[in-house]
């Protein structure tokens, strides 16, 4: 599924729709360059999951993981500062990524190192991948794909 947004507010609105359709245990992987809108989209996803409007959803670049309370617990993970698979192992992400909450991972490409045996995510692991790209000024091209979900009955398909 492909979407275009032209303002941060539109990106947040798309995030709200995504959040409204997520289920317990969903793993959302965000891919995109610095400033492409990953955190802005996450702010909308959190709102769609019921995080209070007055709770500030920010990138956990230095804390690595922020937890928010919505209708389902949300774990917002930022891997920007992670440089190796061993650093990932030390974070203990397995219980978060594969738990009953919703995990949203910025810089998700770091979960897939060149040496696949060091990857925390198996290629067959069900997940929602969202790629964000600049198109012009504040416009973004956002592509959502479901990986290894088996069938097309996930509620995220209602976004089309």
PDB file of C-alpha atoms in Angstrom:
ATOM      1  CA  UNK A   1       0.000   0.000   0.000  1.00  0.00           C
ATOM      2  CA  UNK A   2       1.387   3.401  -0.927  1.00  0.00           C
ATOM      3  CA  UNK A   3       0.451   6.783   0.495  1.00  0.00           C
ATOM      4  CA  UNK A   4       1.627  10.349  -0.055  1.00  0.00           C
ATOM      5  CA  UNK A   5       1.581  12.954   2.688  1.00  0.00           C
ATOM      6  CA  UNK A   6       2.363  16.615   2.172  1.00  0.00           C
ATOM      7  CA  UNK A   7       2.558  17.972   5.720  1.00  0.00           C
ATOM      8  CA  UNK A   8       3.570  16.592   9.124  1.00  0.00           C
ATOM      9  CA  UNK A   9      -0.116  16.761  10.101  1.00  0.00           C
ATOM     10  CA  UNK A  10      -1.051  14.461   7.202  1.00  0.00           C
ATOM     11  CA  UNK A  11       1.698  12.048   8.253  1.00  0.00           C
ATOM     12  CA  UNK A  12       0.285  12.049  11.789  1.00  0.00           C
ATOM     13  CA  UNK A  13      -3.243  11.412  10.437  1.00  0.00           C
ATOM     14  CA  UNK A  14      -1.969   8.418   8.463  1.00  0.00           C
ATOM     15  CA  UNK A  15      -0.241   7.196  11.623  1.00  0.00           C
ATOM     16  CA  UNK A  16      -3.517   7.475  13.554  1.00  0.00           C
ATOM     17  CA  UNK A  17      -5.231   5.251  10.962  1.00  0.00           C
ATOM     18  CA  UNK A  18      -2.397   2.731  11.178  1.00  0.00           C
ATOM     19  CA  UNK A  19      -2.536   2.729  14.988  1.00  0.00           C
ATOM     20  CA  UNK A  20      -6.292   2.179  15.002  1.00  0.00           C
ATOM     21  CA  UNK A  21      -5.735  -1.016  13.002  1.00  0.00           C
ATOM     22  CA  UNK A  22      -2.837  -2.553  14.928  1.00  0.00           C
ATOM     23  CA  UNK A  23      -3.260  -5.625  17.084  1.00  0.00           C
ATOM     24  CA  UNK A  24      -1.476  -6.951  20.172  1.00  0.00           C
ATOM     25  CA  UNK A  25       1.844  -8.492  19.210  1.00  0.00           C
ATOM     26  CA  UNK A  26       2.296  -6.483  16.003  1.00  0.00           C
ATOM     27  CA  UNK A  27       5.859  -5.614  15.077  1.00  0.00           C
ATOM     28  CA  UNK A  28       6.146  -2.387  13.060  1.00  0.00           C
ATOM     29  CA  UNK A  29       9.500  -1.736  11.395  1.00  0.00           C
ATOM     30  CA  UNK A  30      10.218   1.774  10.115  1.00  0.00           C
ATOM     31  CA  UNK A  31      12.777   2.394   7.386  1.00  0.00           C
ATOM     32  CA  UNK A  32      13.860   5.811   6.135  1.00  0.00           C
ATOM     33  CA  UNK A  33      16.578   8.416   6.148  1.00  0.00           C
ATOM     34  CA  UNK A  34      17.181  10.882   8.946  1.00  0.00           C
ATOM     35  CA  UNK A  35      14.299  13.359   8.970  1.00  0.00           C
ATOM     36  CA  UNK A  36      12.036  11.242   6.755  1.00  0.00           C
ATOM     37  CA  UNK A  37       9.157  11.290   9.246  1.00  0.00           C
ATOM     38  CA  UNK A  38       9.574   8.070  11.239  1.00  0.00           C
ATOM     39  CA  UNK A  39       8.982   9.757  14.598  1.00  0.00           C
ATOM     40  CA  UNK A  40       6.139  11.891  13.221  1.00  0.00           C
ATOM     41  CA  UNK A  41       4.415   8.758  11.908  1.00  0.00           C
ATOM     42  CA  UNK A  42       5.001   7.066  15.283  1.00  0.00           C
ATOM     43  CA  UNK A  43       3.319  10.009  17.027  1.00  0.00           C
ATOM     44  CA  UNK A  44       0.221   9.349  14.933  1.00  0.00           C
ATOM     45  CA  UNK A  45       0.375   5.591  15.511  1.00  0.00           C
ATOM     46  CA  UNK A  46       0.514   6.217  19.270  1.00  0.00           C
ATOM     47  CA  UNK A  47      -2.542   8.497  19.050  1.00  0.00           C
ATOM     48  CA  UNK A  48      -4.384   5.829  17.071  1.00  0.00           C
ATOM     49  CA  UNK A  49      -3.569   3.363  19.847  1.00  0.00           C
ATOM     50  CA  UNK A  50      -5.073   5.660  22.459  1.00  0.00           C
ATOM     51  CA  UNK A  51      -2.033   7.448  23.878  1.00  0.00           C
ATOM     52  CA  UNK A  52      -3.266  10.700  25.413  1.00  0.00           C
ATOM     53  CA  UNK A  53      -2.980  13.827  23.268  1.00  0.00           C
ATOM     54  CA  UNK A  54      -1.011  15.571  26.018  1.00  0.00           C
ATOM     55  CA  UNK A  55       1.601  12.797  26.246  1.00  0.00           C
ATOM     56  CA  UNK A  56       4.614  13.790  24.187  1.00  0.00           C
ATOM     57  CA  UNK A  57       5.792  10.978  21.918  1.00  0.00           C
ATOM     58  CA  UNK A  58       9.431  11.603  21.105  1.00  0.00           C
ATOM     59  CA  UNK A  59      12.240   9.676  19.498  1.00  0.00           C
ATOM     60  CA  UNK A  60      14.084   7.535  22.045  1.00  0.00           C
ATOM     61  CA  UNK A  61      17.462   8.150  20.363  1.00  0.00           C
ATOM     62  CA  UNK A  62      19.317   8.289  23.671  1.00  0.00           C
ATOM     63  CA  UNK A  63      17.111   6.123  25.888  1.00  0.00           C
ATOM     64  CA  UNK A  64      16.694   3.595  23.026  1.00  0.00           C
ATOM     65  CA  UNK A  65      13.225   2.504  24.215  1.00  0.00           C
ATOM     66  CA  UNK A  66      10.186   4.530  25.306  1.00  0.00           C
ATOM     67  CA  UNK A  67       7.050   2.838  26.567  1.00  0.00           C
ATOM     68  CA  UNK A  68       3.618   4.380  26.165  1.00  0.00           C
ATOM     69  CA  UNK A  69       0.263   3.258  27.517  1.00  0.00           C
ATOM     70  CA  UNK A  70      -2.532   3.004  25.007  1.00  0.00           C
ATOM     71  CA  UNK A  71      -5.198   0.361  24.508  1.00  0.00           C
ATOM     72  CA  UNK A  72      -2.188  -1.964  24.028  1.00  0.00           C
ATOM     73  CA  UNK A  73       1.283  -1.244  25.499  1.00  0.00           C
ATOM     74  CA  UNK A  74       3.530   0.445  22.930  1.00  0.00           C
ATOM     75  CA  UNK A  75       7.305   0.052  22.833  1.00  0.00           C
ATOM     76  CA  UNK A  76       8.952   2.725  20.677  1.00  0.00           C
ATOM     77  CA  UNK A  77      12.508   1.669  19.871  1.00  0.00           C
ATOM     78  CA  UNK A  78      15.155   3.781  18.123  1.00  0.00           C
ATOM     79  CA  UNK A  79      18.239   1.921  16.880  1.00  0.00           C
ATOM     80  CA  UNK A  80      19.992   4.934  15.320  1.00  0.00           C
ATOM     81  CA  UNK A  81      22.901   4.800  17.783  1.00  0.00           C
ATOM     82  CA  UNK A  82      23.313   1.004  17.654  1.00  0.00           C
ATOM     83  CA  UNK A  83      26.486   0.001  15.842  1.00  0.00           C
ATOM     84  CA  UNK A  84      26.682  -3.780  16.202  1.00  0.00           C
ATOM     85  CA  UNK A  85      24.669  -6.950  16.671  1.00  0.00           C
ATOM     86  CA  UNK A  86      26.252  -7.412  20.106  1.00  0.00           C
ATOM     87  CA  UNK A  87      24.824  -4.057  21.228  1.00  0.00           C
ATOM     88  CA  UNK A  88      21.389  -5.270  20.121  1.00  0.00           C
ATOM     89  CA  UNK A  89      21.779  -8.480  22.114  1.00  0.00           C
ATOM     90  CA  UNK A  90      22.620  -6.521  25.263  1.00  0.00           C
ATOM     91  CA  UNK A  91      19.348  -4.578  25.041  1.00  0.00           C
ATOM     92  CA  UNK A  92      17.222  -7.680  25.593  1.00  0.00           C
ATOM     93  CA  UNK A  93      14.864  -6.730  22.784  1.00  0.00           C
ATOM     94  CA  UNK A  94      13.584 -10.254  22.168  1.00  0.00           C
ATOM     95  CA  UNK A  95      10.964 -10.101  24.943  1.00  0.00           C
ATOM     96  CA  UNK A  96       9.767  -6.709  23.734  1.00  0.00           C
ATOM     97  CA  UNK A  97       9.764  -7.465  19.997  1.00  0.00           C
ATOM     98  CA  UNK A  98       7.965 -10.763  20.405  1.00  0.00           C
ATOM     99  CA  UNK A  99       5.695  -9.868  23.328  1.00  0.00           C
ATOM    100  CA  UNK A 100       2.033  -8.948  23.504  1.00  0.00           C
ATOM    101  CA  UNK A 101       2.582  -5.215  23.152  1.00  0.00           C
ATOM    102  CA  UNK A 102       3.135  -3.335  19.918  1.00  0.00           C
ATOM    103  CA  UNK A 103       6.761  -2.687  19.010  1.00  0.00           C
ATOM    104  CA  UNK A 104       7.584   0.206  16.693  1.00  0.00           C
ATOM    105  CA  UNK A 105      11.225   0.200  15.599  1.00  0.00           C
ATOM    106  CA  UNK A 106      12.935   3.197  13.974  1.00  0.00           C
ATOM    107  CA  UNK A 107      16.099   2.422  11.977  1.00  0.00           C
ATOM    108  CA  UNK A 108      14.838  -1.149  11.639  1.00  0.00           C
ATOM    109  CA  UNK A 109      17.499  -1.993   9.062  1.00  0.00           C
ATOM    110  CA  UNK A 110      19.857  -2.414  12.028  1.00  0.00           C
ATOM    111  CA  UNK A 111      17.862  -5.511  13.002  1.00  0.00           C
ATOM    112  CA  UNK A 112      19.094  -7.129   9.784  1.00  0.00           C
ATOM    113  CA  UNK A 113      22.904  -7.050   9.852  1.00  0.00           C
ATOM    114  CA  UNK A 114      24.914  -8.314   6.886  1.00  0.00           C
ATOM    115  CA  UNK A 115      25.511 -11.541   8.793  1.00  0.00           C
ATOM    116  CA  UNK A 116      21.942 -12.884   8.964  1.00  0.00           C
ATOM    117  CA  UNK A 117      22.753 -15.319  11.779  1.00  0.00           C
ATOM    118  CA  UNK A 118      23.155 -12.280  14.052  1.00  0.00           C
ATOM    119  CA  UNK A 119      19.710 -10.948  13.136  1.00  0.00           C
ATOM    120  CA  UNK A 120      17.097 -10.600  15.882  1.00  0.00           C
ATOM    121  CA  UNK A 121      14.354 -10.901  13.266  1.00  0.00           C
ATOM    122  CA  UNK A 122      14.076 -14.041  11.199  1.00  0.00           C
ATOM    123  CA  UNK A 123      13.078 -13.569   7.571  1.00  0.00           C
ATOM    124  CA  UNK A 124       9.888 -15.558   8.257  1.00  0.00           C
ATOM    125  CA  UNK A 125       8.920 -13.385  11.266  1.00  0.00           C
ATOM    126  CA  UNK A 126       5.515 -11.692  10.743  1.00  0.00           C
ATOM    127  CA  UNK A 127       5.899  -7.923  10.651  1.00  0.00           C
ATOM    128  CA  UNK A 128       4.626  -4.687   9.181  1.00  0.00           C
ATOM    129  CA  UNK A 129       7.302  -2.788   7.270  1.00  0.00           C
ATOM    130  CA  UNK A 130       6.870   0.909   6.569  1.00  0.00           C
ATOM    131  CA  UNK A 131       9.288   2.783   4.314  1.00  0.00           C
ATOM    132  CA  UNK A 132       9.319   6.573   4.325  1.00  0.00           C
ATOM    133  CA  UNK A 133      10.981   8.653   1.613  1.00  0.00           C
ATOM    134  CA  UNK A 134      11.249  12.354   0.912  1.00  0.00           C
ATOM    135  CA  UNK A 135       9.519  13.396  -2.272  1.00  0.00           C
ATOM    136  CA  UNK A 136       9.688  17.200  -2.091  1.00  0.00           C
ATOM    137  CA  UNK A 137       9.717  19.819   0.674  1.00  0.00           C
ATOM    138  CA  UNK A 138       7.584  18.318   3.460  1.00  0.00           C
ATOM    139  CA  UNK A 139       6.049  15.636   1.225  1.00  0.00           C
ATOM    140  CA  UNK A 140       6.645  11.972   1.969  1.00  0.00           C
ATOM    141  CA  UNK A 141       6.037   8.764   0.068  1.00  0.00           C
ATOM    142  CA  UNK A 142       5.075   6.056   2.541  1.00  0.00           C
ATOM    143  CA  UNK A 143       4.854   2.393   1.620  1.00  0.00           C
ATOM    144  CA  UNK A 144       3.342  -0.170   3.973  1.00  0.00           C
ATOM    145  CA  UNK A 145       3.886  -3.865   3.429  1.00  0.00           C
ATOM    146  CA  UNK A 146       2.997  -6.898   5.490  1.00  0.00           C
ATOM    147  CA  UNK A 147       5.635  -9.596   5.626  1.00  0.00           C
ATOM    148  CA  UNK A 148       4.833 -13.204   6.439  1.00  0.00           C
ATOM    149  CA  UNK A 149       1.315 -12.497   7.701  1.00  0.00           C
ATOM    150  CA  UNK A 150      -0.077 -15.540   5.911  1.00  0.00           C
ATOM    151  CA  UNK A 151      -3.422 -14.090   4.869  1.00  0.00           C
ATOM    152  CA  UNK A 152      -4.712 -10.662   4.014  1.00  0.00           C
ATOM    153  CA  UNK A 153      -7.125 -10.506   6.949  1.00  0.00           C
ATOM    154  CA  UNK A 154      -4.981  -8.187   9.085  1.00  0.00           C
ATOM    155  CA  UNK A 155      -6.973  -5.003   9.834  1.00  0.00           C
ATOM    156  CA  UNK A 156      -4.171  -2.887   8.327  1.00  0.00           C
ATOM    157  CA  UNK A 157      -5.590  -3.836   4.915  1.00  0.00           C
ATOM    158  CA  UNK A 158      -8.586  -1.582   5.615  1.00  0.00           C
ATOM    159  CA  UNK A 159      -6.299   1.410   4.972  1.00  0.00           C
ATOM    160  CA  UNK A 160      -6.465   0.867   1.228  1.00  0.00           C
TER     161      UNK A 160
END
